[in-house]
Structure formats: structure tokens, C-alpha cells
Amino acid sequence: MSAVMETKSENASFGGVQGVYSHASDVCGCEMTFAVYLPPQIAEGQKIPVLWYLSGLTCTHENAMTKAGAQGWAAEQGIALIFPDTSPRGDRIADDPAYDLGQGAGFYVNATQDPWAANYRMWDYIVHELPELVFEHFPLDRDRQGITGHSMGGHGALTIAMTHPEIYRSLSAISPIANPSDSDWGRKQFTAYLGEDEATWAPHDASILMRDRGYPDTVLIDQGAKDQFLDLLKPEALAEAAASRQQPTEFRLIDGYDHSYFYVASVIEDHIRFHAARLRDIP
Amino acid sequence: MSAVMETKSENASFGGVQGVYSHASDVCGCEMTFAVYLPPQIAEGQKIPVLWYLSGLTCTHENAMTKAGAQGWAAEQGIALIFPDTSPRGDRIADDPAYDLGQGAGFYVNATQDPWAANYRMWDYIVHELPELVFEHFPLDRDRQGITGHSMGGHGALTIAMTHPEIYRSLSAISPIANPSDSDWGRKQFTAYLGEDEATWAPHDASILMRDRGYPDTVLIDQGAKDQFLDLLKPEALAEAAASRQQPTEFRLIDGYDHSYFYVASVIEDHIRFHAARLRDIP
């Protein structure tokens, strides 16, 4: 059965179209909103590669869409961008007063604990449900998907791609939460969403996955050296794990930059070129 | 006496610094906030050229700073950007329930009518007071200033530069309010701020100034062909005035684009290159 999707807005952008859409999500049990940037190459009739961009704490689909400055580079490289939301949303959906738990803070896991288990299934939403919808509605190439993200979204990109390298053929992250099992950006949320048993957390910790699995291609990771959240992000754990397994990695610690979207915008060109080059080479 | 300025934030951006600052404005009689982007070339110790970016209705200093994607091109071209606010602000400042009058809608005039005359002096603020402050605090080249803007800000850029071509040595506009004397984006505001006598409006109408004065260099004007506000912007009046006086103009009506910042971001590279090339050539 064809999935229904509502167009919220479409704006011309760098010769392509920046759209915002919503749909009734079975997985999350609520209306979900997401954004898609289609580059001008879409007019040539070929299916084009896709870069998933997962956003950080407090973000919706909108932050990266308006602040990352990604569309111009996606247009140049002929790659589509998808900006999902970061959690289920709505008055009926469980929430928490803290900015880093509940709505806006889904952490890209399938929650197993009440009151979160009913709706907080962002892993399945990102990996399964939303792709089915976008590949049905847009001329995107399912065989050429990359994934990136910022902060909590970098955590999502790393954990999802290391678990499903057969789906996500290129991987990068910007200022990712790199070792959530050992951070206040992680322990609190995993306890709430997944419970006390830390064995259930391990599949959602990029540093543990990097140690145990790695990724079959070079991973690009950017981290601002003046990031105000370095103590929570723990890039050193991921760097150590990558170095230990001799994972091909381009790990850039860049002087001066903080955690803001001014930083994301400053490096997004490199990330889009990185993914486009890899996805282009897939036969 | 040295003017006092408070730093609200500074973020690294494309090798330079995106700062937000505030100061007590004598001209506006309130605290005013503005943003400055300093490109990496500032470190070389030379005074660098400046592009003033005036924003549109409802905007503060923040919209263009976060959504226009201008910093990367300013860094490449070695030009500073200044993003002023669009009106005086504060609980004590006159306002109107409509989005297009009062706070967020200063229209870059010196109001002469009550209740606006006390604070709504955006012409003097942009042309005199804010430059004094920024040239005191930042290593910018007073002899190499350009000006641009979007919508109401395009109106401001055009009217200010055609009045003061000796200050603003390069001029462009994006989707400007081009003929406010003949538009609901203009007649209402000029009546409120300047009074019923339309003779006082003429110095603030880009199409009239273009007919009567023109500008001593090529003017770049961009306008989306699918702009939802074409009836209010009236680009045809400005185009006709420019053609009539044989004003060197690059007037681009670009298919598909609307009035949003997705459009501004799509053309900002061209505007920054346009200004940088002209300002570089000033001896």
C-alpha cells in the first residue's frame, strides 16, 4: 500500500528544491516531519545518491536545513539530503522537562522502557520506515546512501552505519557523541530508554562498535578543538578505538571551532564532497 | 569618547569569527544588537573591506547571519560582513501589532511623526552611528564599503547607497522593495513614519532615486521570478527607471525562486563576489 505524505513547503534552492514533508509514522505512532533537498540533477531523470543528515539534541528537521549551508554543495555534487526529526513529537508523546531527554532527544534507539517504548523508536524510524517512504516518493538511489550527523546525530550516524554498512556506504560525523555509555550525554538517556542493563547500550555506543566492528571504508570525523562539550562528547574514546583497530579514519580536530552550527557550516562542504565521491564510485 | 560595545557571542566560522555585539544607541535611544563577520584575512593586519547587509521585515541581526550562508564566501573573498538590526527594540519602544510596522520594520528612515520619531531613526543609525562604532572597534577599511540587503533591506541598501555613493562604493540588492511609494509595503509605513506629504517619501523610494540620481557604478539586483510578494516589491518600476536612465545594471529575474532565505542563500555567493571585486579595485 502506498504511504501517504503531505507536502508542508517546497522552496527553490540552488537550482533544486528544499522540501518539508510530513507523514503518519506507524513506528513512532505520531505525525513526523522531515526535510528533503533534491539537487538540480534530479531533472536529468537518473536516480541520485542520498546523504542522510541526523541532527542533534533539541533540533528538528529544520536546524540543519536552514543553518548548515549544505544545499549549495549538494547541488554542486548532485546528491540529495534528508533531514529527519530527532524524536517523536506531540502532546500525547512522553516527554521530560530536560532538554536532553524525551522530545528532541531520541538518541536514535528503540526504547524498551516505559513511558518511552510506545513511541521512541527512532532507530527503526531512520533505518526502515522513513527510507521506505522517501524511496517511494523521490527518485533516489537506494544503493547509494551515505549518512552523517552532528552531535547526537553524529552518534546516530556512527552507530547506525557501523551496524548496517550494507545500507550506508559512506560514513562521517561532526562533533559526535562518541562514547555515550561513559558520558552524561548517554548514561541518563540509555537508562531511561533501554534500562539498567548496560549490555543493551553497547550496540548504541560508537566507541564500542568501533572497537568491535569498525566500518568497511574510511570514516571522516570532524571535531572542533574549542567545543564547549568535549567532556560529554569524548572524541578521545572513539579516536583510541579507531586507532587500535587500524580503522581507516580521517579524524580532524580543528582549532578554534566550537559546537555550534557556525562550525557545522564551516565543514559541511568537506563532508558532502567526501560522501559524494564515495557514492559516485559505487557501481 | 570611546563608544562602549558588549560582546554577546563569538563563534569561529570558516576560519574567521562570527560575532554578535550590543551597544547603547543614542540615535535610537535603546540598546541595539548587531552582528559582524570577520574573515580570516583579518589576521594579516590589513584593514579589510566591508559589506553591509540590511535585513527585511520581521528580521533581526540574526536571520541573515544564520541562514544566508554568507560567511564562507566572505572568508574566501576576504571581506567583512555587518548585519544590523531592522529597527529599535524594547518594551519602551513604540510598536504596532502588524508585522510590517514598528519593531522589525524600521524601513531605514528617520521617522518624523509620533509615536515613532523618538526612536525610529534607522537611516542615521545605519549611515552614521553604527559605522562610527564598528570602525572604532574592528580593523575595517572605511574607504571600501559596499551595501546590499534583502526585501526591506534591499530597499534600504538601494536608497542609502544612491544617496551616499561616496560612502558605499558598491551596491546590490536581493528582492528589494523597489517602489514603496506605490506599494502596501511602503505607503502605510511612510505615512506612519514620515507623514502624509509624499514629497518626504521620495528620498526613500529606490525607483524615484534611480530615475533622478542613479548610481555611479553597475548595480546588481536579483529577484526570484516566483516571489510570492512580486506585487508588493514592484521590481518592474525599478527596472524601468534603470533602463530609462541607461544605468549600468545587472538585473537578474531568476526562474523558480521565491522570497525566502533559501533564495538568498542561493545567490549570496554572486553578491559577495560582486562587492569584493569592486571594493578590491578601489585604490
Coordinates of C-alpha atoms in Angstrom, one line a residue:
Chain A
M1 CA 0.0 0.0 0.0
S2 CA 1.3 3.4 -0.9
A3 CA 2.3 5.5 2.1
V4 CA 0.7 8.9 2.3
M5 CA 2.9 12.0 2.6
E6 CA 1.9 15.6 2.9
T7 CA 3.9 18.5 1.4
K8 CA 4.4 21.2 4.0
S9 CA 6.6 23.5 1.9
E10 CA 8.8 23.5 -1.1
N11 CA 11.4 26.3 -1.9
A12 CA 13.7 26.6 -4.8
S13 CA 17.3 26.3 -3.5
F14 CA 20.5 26.3 -5.6
G15 CA 18.6 25.2 -8.7
G16 CA 17.0 22.3 -6.8
V17 CA 14.1 22.1 -4.3
Q18 CA 14.2 22.2 -0.5
G19 CA 11.0 20.5 0.7
V20 CA 9.4 19.8 4.0
Y21 CA 7.0 16.9 4.3
S22 CA 5.1 15.1 7.0
H23 CA 3.5 11.6 7.3
A24 CA 1.8 9.4 9.9
S25 CA 4.5 7.3 11.3
D26 CA 3.5 3.8 12.4
V27 CA 6.8 3.2 14.0
C28 CA 6.6 6.4 16.2
G29 CA 2.9 6.4 16.5
C30 CA 2.7 10.1 15.6
E31 CA 2.9 12.6 12.8
M32 CA 6.5 13.0 11.8
T33 CA 8.1 15.8 9.8
F34 CA 11.2 15.6 7.7
A35 CA 13.0 17.7 5.0
V36 CA 14.5 16.6 1.7
Y37 CA 16.8 18.6 -0.5
L38 CA 16.7 17.5 -4.2
P39 CA 19.6 18.8 -6.3
P40 CA 19.1 20.1 -9.8
Q41 CA 20.5 16.9 -11.3
I42 CA 17.1 15.3 -10.4
A43 CA 15.8 16.8 -13.7
E44 CA 18.1 14.5 -15.6
G45 CA 16.0 11.5 -14.8
Q46 CA 18.6 9.4 -13.1
K47 CA 18.3 8.2 -9.6
I48 CA 20.7 10.2 -7.4
P49 CA 22.6 9.3 -4.3
V50 CA 21.4 10.3 -0.8
L51 CA 23.1 11.7 2.3
W52 CA 21.2 11.2 5.5
Y53 CA 21.9 14.0 8.0
L54 CA 20.9 13.2 11.6
S55 CA 20.6 16.2 13.9
G56 CA 21.5 16.8 17.5
L57 CA 19.8 17.5 20.8
T58 CA 16.9 20.0 20.7
C59 CA 16.9 20.0 16.9
T60 CA 14.0 19.3 14.5
H61 CA 14.3 18.7 10.7
E62 CA 14.7 22.5 10.4
N63 CA 18.0 23.4 12.1
A64 CA 20.4 21.8 9.6
M65 CA 18.1 22.6 6.7
T66 CA 18.3 26.4 7.4
K67 CA 21.7 26.7 9.2
A68 CA 24.2 24.2 7.8
G69 CA 24.6 25.7 4.4
A70 CA 24.5 22.2 2.9
Q71 CA 22.3 22.7 -0.2
G72 CA 24.8 24.6 -2.3
W73 CA 27.4 21.8 -2.0
A74 CA 24.7 19.1 -2.5
A75 CA 23.7 20.9 -5.7
E76 CA 27.3 21.0 -6.9
Q77 CA 27.8 17.4 -6.1
G78 CA 24.4 16.1 -7.3
I79 CA 23.5 14.4 -4.1
A80 CA 20.2 14.6 -2.2
L81 CA 20.0 15.4 1.5
I82 CA 17.5 14.1 4.0
F83 CA 17.0 15.8 7.4
P84 CA 14.8 13.7 9.7
D85 CA 13.4 14.9 13.1
T86 CA 15.2 13.8 16.2
S87 CA 12.3 12.2 18.1
P88 CA 8.6 11.6 18.1
R89 CA 6.6 14.7 18.7
G90 CA 3.2 15.8 20.1
D91 CA 1.2 16.5 23.2
R92 CA 0.4 12.7 23.5
I93 CA 4.0 11.8 23.3
A94 CA 6.0 11.2 26.5
D95 CA 8.4 14.0 27.3
D96 CA 10.8 15.2 30.1
P97 CA 11.5 18.8 31.2
A98 CA 15.2 18.3 30.5
Y99 CA 16.4 19.3 27.0
D100 CA 18.4 16.1 26.7
L101 CA 15.6 13.5 27.3
G102 CA 12.3 13.0 25.5
Q103 CA 11.2 15.1 22.6
G104 CA 14.1 16.5 20.7
A105 CA 16.4 13.8 22.3
G106 CA 15.5 10.4 20.8
F107 CA 19.1 9.3 20.7
Y108 CA 18.4 7.0 17.7
V109 CA 17.4 4.0 19.7
N110 CA 14.4 1.8 20.0
A111 CA 13.2 2.4 23.6
T112 CA 12.2 -0.7 25.6
Q113 CA 11.3 1.1 28.8
D114 CA 8.1 2.9 29.9
P115 CA 6.9 5.5 29.2
W116 CA 9.2 5.7 26.2
A117 CA 8.8 2.3 24.5
A118 CA 5.5 3.2 22.8
N119 CA 6.8 5.9 20.6
Y120 CA 10.6 6.4 20.9
R121 CA 11.7 4.1 18.1
M122 CA 14.0 6.4 16.2
W123 CA 16.4 3.6 15.1
D124 CA 13.6 1.8 13.3
Y125 CA 12.2 5.0 12.0
I126 CA 15.5 6.1 10.5
V127 CA 16.7 2.7 9.2
H128 CA 13.4 1.3 8.0
E129 CA 10.2 3.4 7.9
L130 CA 11.5 6.7 6.6
P131 CA 13.6 5.2 3.9
E132 CA 10.6 3.2 2.6
L133 CA 8.7 6.5 2.3
V134 CA 11.3 8.6 0.7
F135 CA 12.4 5.9 -1.8
E136 CA 8.8 5.5 -2.8
H137 CA 8.2 9.3 -3.3
F138 CA 11.6 10.6 -4.6
P139 CA 13.9 9.3 -7.4
L140 CA 16.7 8.4 -5.0
D141 CA 19.2 5.6 -5.4
R142 CA 18.7 3.0 -2.6
D143 CA 22.1 1.5 -3.5
R144 CA 24.0 4.8 -2.9
Q145 CA 23.2 6.0 0.6
G146 CA 25.6 7.8 3.0
I147 CA 25.0 9.0 6.5
T148 CA 26.3 11.8 8.6
G149 CA 25.2 13.9 11.6
H150 CA 26.0 16.4 14.3
S151 CA 26.4 15.8 18.0
M152 CA 23.6 13.3 19.0
G153 CA 23.1 12.9 15.2
G154 CA 26.8 12.0 14.8
H155 CA 26.2 9.3 17.4
G156 CA 23.2 8.1 15.4
A157 CA 25.2 8.2 12.1
L158 CA 28.1 6.2 13.5
T159 CA 26.1 3.6 15.3
I160 CA 23.6 3.1 12.5
A161 CA 26.3 2.8 9.8
M162 CA 28.6 0.6 11.7
T163 CA 25.6 -1.7 12.3
H164 CA 24.3 -1.5 8.7
P165 CA 27.3 -0.9 6.4
E166 CA 25.4 -2.8 3.7
I167 CA 22.9 0.1 3.6
Y168 CA 25.1 3.1 4.4
R169 CA 28.0 3.0 2.0
S170 CA 29.7 6.2 3.3
L171 CA 30.0 7.5 6.9
S172 CA 31.1 10.7 8.5
A173 CA 30.2 12.6 11.7
I174 CA 30.6 16.1 13.0
S175 CA 31.2 16.5 16.8
P176 CA 29.6 13.2 17.6
I177 CA 28.6 12.0 21.0
A178 CA 31.3 9.3 20.7
N179 CA 31.1 7.3 23.9
P180 CA 27.6 7.7 25.4
S181 CA 28.0 4.7 27.8
D182 CA 30.6 6.8 29.6
S183 CA 29.0 10.2 29.4
D184 CA 26.2 12.3 30.9
W185 CA 25.1 12.5 27.3
G186 CA 24.2 8.8 27.2
R187 CA 24.0 7.1 30.6
K188 CA 20.9 9.0 31.6
Q189 CA 19.2 8.5 28.3
F190 CA 20.2 4.9 27.8
T191 CA 19.0 4.1 31.3
A192 CA 15.6 5.8 30.6
Y193 CA 15.1 4.3 27.1
L194 CA 16.9 0.9 27.4
G195 CA 17.0 0.2 31.1
E196 CA 19.8 -0.5 33.6
D197 CA 21.4 -3.4 31.7
E198 CA 24.4 -1.9 30.0
A199 CA 24.7 -4.8 27.7
T200 CA 21.7 -3.3 25.8
W201 CA 23.7 0.0 25.5
A202 CA 26.7 -1.4 23.7
P203 CA 25.1 -1.5 20.2
H204 CA 24.5 2.2 20.6
D205 CA 28.0 3.3 21.6
A206 CA 30.2 4.4 18.7
S207 CA 33.4 3.7 20.5
I208 CA 32.4 0.2 21.5
L209 CA 31.2 -0.5 17.9
M210 CA 34.4 0.9 16.5
R211 CA 36.4 -1.4 18.8
D212 CA 34.3 -4.4 18.0
R213 CA 33.2 -3.9 14.3
G214 CA 34.6 -0.9 12.7
Y215 CA 33.5 0.2 9.2
P216 CA 34.5 -1.1 5.8
D217 CA 35.6 2.3 4.4
T218 CA 37.3 5.4 5.6
V219 CA 35.3 7.3 8.3
L220 CA 35.5 11.1 8.3
I221 CA 35.1 12.6 11.8
D222 CA 35.3 16.4 12.5
Q223 CA 35.6 17.8 16.0
G224 CA 36.1 21.4 17.0
A225 CA 39.0 21.8 19.4
K226 CA 37.2 24.5 21.3
D227 CA 33.9 22.6 21.6
Q228 CA 32.3 23.5 24.9
F229 CA 31.0 19.9 25.2
L230 CA 34.3 18.0 24.7
D231 CA 33.9 16.4 28.2
L232 CA 30.5 15.0 27.1
L233 CA 31.4 14.1 23.5
K234 CA 34.6 12.1 24.4
P235 CA 36.2 12.1 20.9
E236 CA 39.3 10.6 22.5
A237 CA 37.5 7.3 23.2
L238 CA 36.5 7.0 19.5
A239 CA 39.9 8.0 18.3
E240 CA 41.5 5.4 20.5
A241 CA 39.2 2.7 19.4
A242 CA 39.7 3.6 15.7
A243 CA 43.5 3.7 16.1
S244 CA 43.5 0.4 18.0
R245 CA 41.7 -1.5 15.2
Q246 CA 43.7 0.4 12.5
Q247 CA 40.3 1.6 11.1
P248 CA 40.9 3.9 8.1
T249 CA 39.9 7.2 9.6
E250 CA 40.2 10.9 8.8
F251 CA 39.9 12.4 12.3
R252 CA 40.2 16.1 12.2
L253 CA 40.4 18.1 15.4
I254 CA 40.1 21.7 14.1
D255 CA 41.5 24.6 16.1
G256 CA 39.2 27.4 17.2
Y257 CA 35.8 25.8 16.4
D258 CA 33.0 25.2 19.0
H259 CA 29.9 23.0 18.9
S260 CA 27.6 25.5 17.0
Y261 CA 26.1 25.4 13.5
F262 CA 28.8 28.1 12.6
Y263 CA 31.1 25.1 12.9
V264 CA 28.9 22.7 11.0
A265 CA 28.6 25.2 8.2
S266 CA 32.3 25.6 8.1
V267 CA 33.0 21.9 7.4
I268 CA 29.8 20.8 5.6
E269 CA 31.4 21.2 2.2
D270 CA 34.1 18.7 3.1
H271 CA 31.5 16.2 4.3
I272 CA 29.3 16.4 1.2
R273 CA 32.3 16.1 -1.1
F274 CA 33.5 13.1 1.0
H275 CA 30.2 11.3 0.6
A276 CA 29.6 12.2 -3.0
A277 CA 33.0 11.0 -4.1
R278 CA 32.4 7.6 -2.4
L279 CA 28.8 7.2 -3.5
R280 CA 29.7 8.1 -7.1
D281 CA 32.2 5.2 -7.2
I282 CA 29.6 2.6 -6.3
P283 CA 28.8 0.6 -9.4
Chain B
M1 CA 34.9 59.4 23.8
S2 CA 35.2 55.8 23.1
A3 CA 31.9 54.1 22.4
V4 CA 31.2 51.1 24.6
M5 CA 30.3 47.8 23.0
E6 CA 29.4 44.5 24.6
T7 CA 30.3 41.1 23.1
K8 CA 27.2 38.8 23.2
S9 CA 28.8 35.9 21.4
E10 CA 31.7 35.0 19.2
N11 CA 31.9 31.7 17.2
A12 CA 34.6 30.6 14.8
S13 CA 33.3 30.4 11.3
F14 CA 35.2 29.5 8.1
G15 CA 38.5 30.4 9.7
G16 CA 37.1 33.8 10.9
V17 CA 34.9 34.9 13.7
Q18 CA 31.1 35.5 13.6
G19 CA 30.4 37.9 16.5
V20 CA 27.2 39.4 18.0
Y21 CA 27.6 42.7 19.8
S22 CA 25.3 45.2 21.5
H23 CA 25.6 48.9 22.4
A24 CA 23.6 51.8 23.8
S25 CA 22.4 53.7 20.7
D26 CA 22.0 57.4 21.1
V27 CA 20.3 57.7 17.8
C28 CA 17.7 55.0 18.5
G29 CA 17.5 55.6 22.2
C30 CA 17.8 52.0 23.1
E31 CA 20.1 49.0 23.3
M32 CA 20.9 47.8 19.7
T33 CA 22.3 44.4 18.7
F34 CA 24.3 43.7 15.5
A35 CA 26.5 41.0 14.1
V36 CA 29.9 41.2 12.4
Y37 CA 31.7 38.5 10.5
L38 CA 35.4 39.0 10.3
P39 CA 37.1 36.8 7.7
P40 CA 40.4 35.0 8.4
Q41 CA 42.4 37.7 6.4
I42 CA 41.9 39.9 9.5
A43 CA 44.9 38.1 11.0
E44 CA 47.1 39.6 8.3
G45 CA 46.9 43.0 9.9
Q46 CA 45.5 44.9 6.9
K47 CA 42.2 46.8 7.1
I48 CA 39.7 44.8 5.1
P49 CA 36.7 45.8 3.1
V50 CA 33.2 45.7 4.5
L51 CA 29.8 44.6 3.1
W52 CA 26.8 45.9 4.9
Y53 CA 23.8 43.5 4.8
L54 CA 20.4 45.1 5.6
S55 CA 17.7 42.7 6.5
G56 CA 14.0 42.5 5.8
L57 CA 10.7 42.8 7.6
T58 CA 10.5 40.8 10.9
C59 CA 14.2 40.1 10.8
T60 CA 16.8 40.9 13.5
H61 CA 20.6 40.8 13.0
E62 CA 20.3 37.0 13.3
N63 CA 18.3 35.8 10.3
A64 CA 21.0 36.5 7.6
M65 CA 23.8 35.6 10.0
T66 CA 22.4 32.1 10.4
K67 CA 20.5 31.5 7.2
A68 CA 22.2 33.3 4.3
G69 CA 25.3 31.1 4.1
A70 CA 27.4 34.2 3.5
Q71 CA 30.3 33.6 5.8
G72 CA 32.1 31.0 3.6
W73 CA 32.1 33.3 0.6
A74 CA 33.2 36.3 2.7
A75 CA 36.1 34.2 4.0
E76 CA 37.1 33.2 0.5
Q77 CA 36.9 36.9 -0.7
G78 CA 38.4 38.5 2.4
I79 CA 35.5 40.8 3.1
A80 CA 33.8 41.5 6.4
L81 CA 30.0 41.4 6.8
I82 CA 27.9 43.6 9.1
F83 CA 24.3 42.5 9.9
P84 CA 22.4 45.3 11.7
D85 CA 19.0 45.0 13.3
T86 CA 16.0 46.3 11.4
S87 CA 14.5 48.7 14.0
P88 CA 14.8 50.0 17.5
R89 CA 13.8 47.3 20.1
G90 CA 12.4 47.1 23.6
D91 CA 9.3 47.3 25.8
R92 CA 9.6 51.1 25.9
I93 CA 9.8 51.5 22.1
A94 CA 6.7 52.2 20.1
D95 CA 5.3 49.3 18.2
D96 CA 2.3 48.1 16.2
P97 CA 0.5 44.8 16.2
A98 CA 1.2 44.4 12.4
Y99 CA 4.4 42.6 11.4
D100 CA 5.1 45.4 8.8
L101 CA 5.1 48.4 11.1
G102 CA 7.1 49.3 14.2
Q103 CA 9.6 46.9 15.7
G104 CA 11.2 44.7 13.0
A105 CA 10.0 47.2 10.3
G106 CA 12.1 50.4 10.6
F107 CA 12.2 50.8 6.8
Y108 CA 15.6 52.6 7.1
V109 CA 14.1 56.1 7.5
N110 CA 14.3 58.8 10.2
A111 CA 10.7 59.0 11.4
T112 CA 9.3 62.5 11.9
Q113 CA 5.9 61.5 13.2
D114 CA 4.7 60.5 16.7
P115 CA 5.0 58.0 18.2
W116 CA 7.8 56.9 16.0
A117 CA 10.1 60.0 15.8
A118 CA 11.7 59.4 19.2
N119 CA 13.4 56.1 18.3
Y120 CA 12.8 55.1 14.7
R121 CA 15.9 56.7 13.2
M122 CA 17.3 53.7 11.3
W123 CA 18.8 55.9 8.4
D124 CA 21.0 57.8 10.8
Y125 CA 21.8 54.6 12.7
I126 CA 22.9 52.7 9.7
V127 CA 24.7 55.6 7.9
H128 CA 26.3 57.4 10.9
E129 CA 26.2 55.8 14.4
L130 CA 26.8 52.2 13.7
P131 CA 29.7 52.8 11.3
E132 CA 31.4 55.0 13.9
L133 CA 31.2 52.2 16.4
V134 CA 32.4 49.4 14.1
F135 CA 35.2 51.3 12.6
E136 CA 36.4 52.1 16.1
H137 CA 36.3 48.5 17.2
F138 CA 37.2 46.5 14.2
P139 CA 40.1 46.8 11.6
L140 CA 37.8 47.6 8.7
D141 CA 38.5 49.9 5.8
R142 CA 36.2 52.9 5.8
D143 CA 37.2 53.6 2.2
R144 CA 36.0 50.3 1.0
Q145 CA 32.4 49.8 2.0
G146 CA 29.6 48.1 -0.1
I147 CA 26.0 47.6 0.8
T148 CA 23.3 45.0 0.0
G149 CA 20.1 43.8 1.5
H150 CA 17.1 41.6 1.2
S151 CA 13.5 42.8 0.7
M152 CA 13.0 45.8 3.0
G153 CA 16.8 45.7 3.4
G154 CA 17.2 45.8 -0.3
H155 CA 15.1 49.0 -0.2
G156 CA 17.4 50.3 2.5
A157 CA 20.6 49.4 0.5
L158 CA 19.4 51.0 -2.7
T159 CA 18.1 54.2 -1.1
I160 CA 21.1 54.7 1.2
A161 CA 23.7 54.0 -1.5
M162 CA 22.1 56.1 -4.2
T163 CA 22.1 59.0 -1.6
H164 CA 25.6 58.4 -0.4
P165 CA 27.6 56.8 -3.2
E166 CA 30.7 58.5 -1.8
I167 CA 30.4 56.1 1.2
Y168 CA 29.0 53.0 -0.4
R169 CA 31.3 52.1 -3.3
S170 CA 29.4 49.0 -4.4
L171 CA 25.7 48.3 -4.4
S172 CA 23.4 45.3 -4.9
A173 CA 20.0 44.2 -3.7
I174 CA 18.1 40.9 -3.4
S175 CA 14.3 41.0 -3.9
P176 CA 14.2 44.7 -2.8
I177 CA 11.0 46.7 -2.1
A178 CA 11.7 48.7 -5.2
N179 CA 8.9 51.3 -5.3
P180 CA 7.5 51.7 -1.8
S181 CA 5.6 54.9 -2.6
D182 CA 3.3 52.8 -4.8
S183 CA 3.1 49.7 -2.6
D184 CA 1.3 48.5 0.5
W185 CA 4.9 47.8 1.6
G186 CA 5.7 51.5 1.8
R187 CA 2.6 53.7 1.7
K188 CA 1.4 52.6 5.1
Q189 CA 4.9 52.8 6.7
F190 CA 5.9 56.1 5.1
T191 CA 2.6 57.7 6.2
A192 CA 3.2 56.5 9.7
Y193 CA 6.9 57.4 9.9
L194 CA 7.1 60.4 7.6
G195 CA 3.6 61.8 7.4
E196 CA 1.1 62.4 4.6
D197 CA 3.3 64.6 2.4
E198 CA 4.6 62.3 -0.3
A199 CA 7.4 64.7 -1.1
T200 CA 9.1 63.4 2.1
W201 CA 8.8 59.9 0.8
A202 CA 10.7 60.4 -2.5
P203 CA 14.2 60.2 -1.0
H204 CA 13.2 56.7 0.3
D205 CA 11.9 55.3 -3.0
A206 CA 14.5 53.3 -5.0
S207 CA 12.7 53.7 -8.3
I208 CA 12.4 57.5 -7.8
L209 CA 16.1 57.8 -6.8
M210 CA 17.1 55.6 -9.7
R211 CA 15.2 57.9 -12.1
D212 CA 16.6 61.1 -10.6
R213 CA 20.1 60.1 -9.5
G214 CA 21.2 56.6 -10.4
Y215 CA 24.4 55.2 -9.1
P216 CA 28.0 55.7 -10.3
D217 CA 28.7 52.0 -10.8
T218 CA 26.9 48.9 -12.0
V219 CA 24.1 47.8 -9.6
L220 CA 23.4 44.1 -9.2
I221 CA 19.7 43.3 -8.5
D222 CA 18.4 39.8 -8.0
Q223 CA 14.7 38.9 -8.0
G224 CA 13.1 35.5 -7.8
A225 CA 10.6 35.0 -10.6
K226 CA 8.2 33.1 -8.3
D227 CA 8.5 35.5 -5.4
Q228 CA 5.1 35.5 -3.7
F229 CA 5.4 39.2 -3.0
L230 CA 6.1 40.5 -6.5
D231 CA 3.0 42.7 -6.3
L232 CA 4.4 44.5 -3.3
L233 CA 8.1 44.6 -4.4
K234 CA 7.4 46.1 -7.8
P235 CA 10.8 45.2 -9.5
E236 CA 9.3 46.4 -12.8
A237 CA 9.3 50.0 -11.6
L238 CA 13.0 49.9 -10.7
A239 CA 13.9 48.0 -13.9
E240 CA 12.0 50.7 -15.9
A241 CA 13.8 53.5 -14.1
A242 CA 17.2 51.9 -14.5
A243 CA 16.7 51.3 -18.2
S244 CA 15.3 54.8 -18.8
R245 CA 18.5 56.4 -17.4
Q246 CA 20.8 53.8 -19.0
Q247 CA 22.0 52.9 -15.5
P248 CA 24.6 50.1 -15.7
T249 CA 22.6 47.3 -14.1
E250 CA 22.8 43.6 -13.8
F251 CA 19.1 42.8 -13.2
R252 CA 18.5 39.1 -12.9
L253 CA 15.0 37.7 -12.7
I254 CA 15.7 34.1 -11.8
D255 CA 13.2 31.3 -12.6
G256 CA 11.7 29.3 -9.8
Y257 CA 12.9 31.2 -6.8
D258 CA 10.6 32.7 -4.1
H259 CA 11.2 35.3 -1.4
S260 CA 12.7 33.0 1.3
Y261 CA 16.2 32.7 2.6
F262 CA 16.6 29.6 0.5
Y263 CA 16.7 32.1 -2.4
V264 CA 19.1 34.5 -0.6
A265 CA 21.5 31.6 0.1
S266 CA 21.3 30.5 -3.5
V267 CA 22.6 33.9 -4.8
I268 CA 24.7 35.3 -1.9
E269 CA 27.9 33.9 -3.5
D270 CA 27.3 36.1 -6.5
H271 CA 26.7 39.2 -4.4
I272 CA 29.7 38.8 -2.2
R273 CA 31.9 38.2 -5.3
F274 CA 30.4 41.3 -6.9
H275 CA 31.1 43.5 -4.0
A276 CA 34.6 42.1 -3.2
A277 CA 35.7 42.5 -6.8
R278 CA 34.6 46.2 -6.8
L279 CA 36.0 47.0 -3.4
R280 CA 39.3 45.4 -4.2
D281 CA 39.8 47.7 -7.1
I282 CA 39.5 50.9 -5.0
P283 CA 42.9 52.3 -4.6

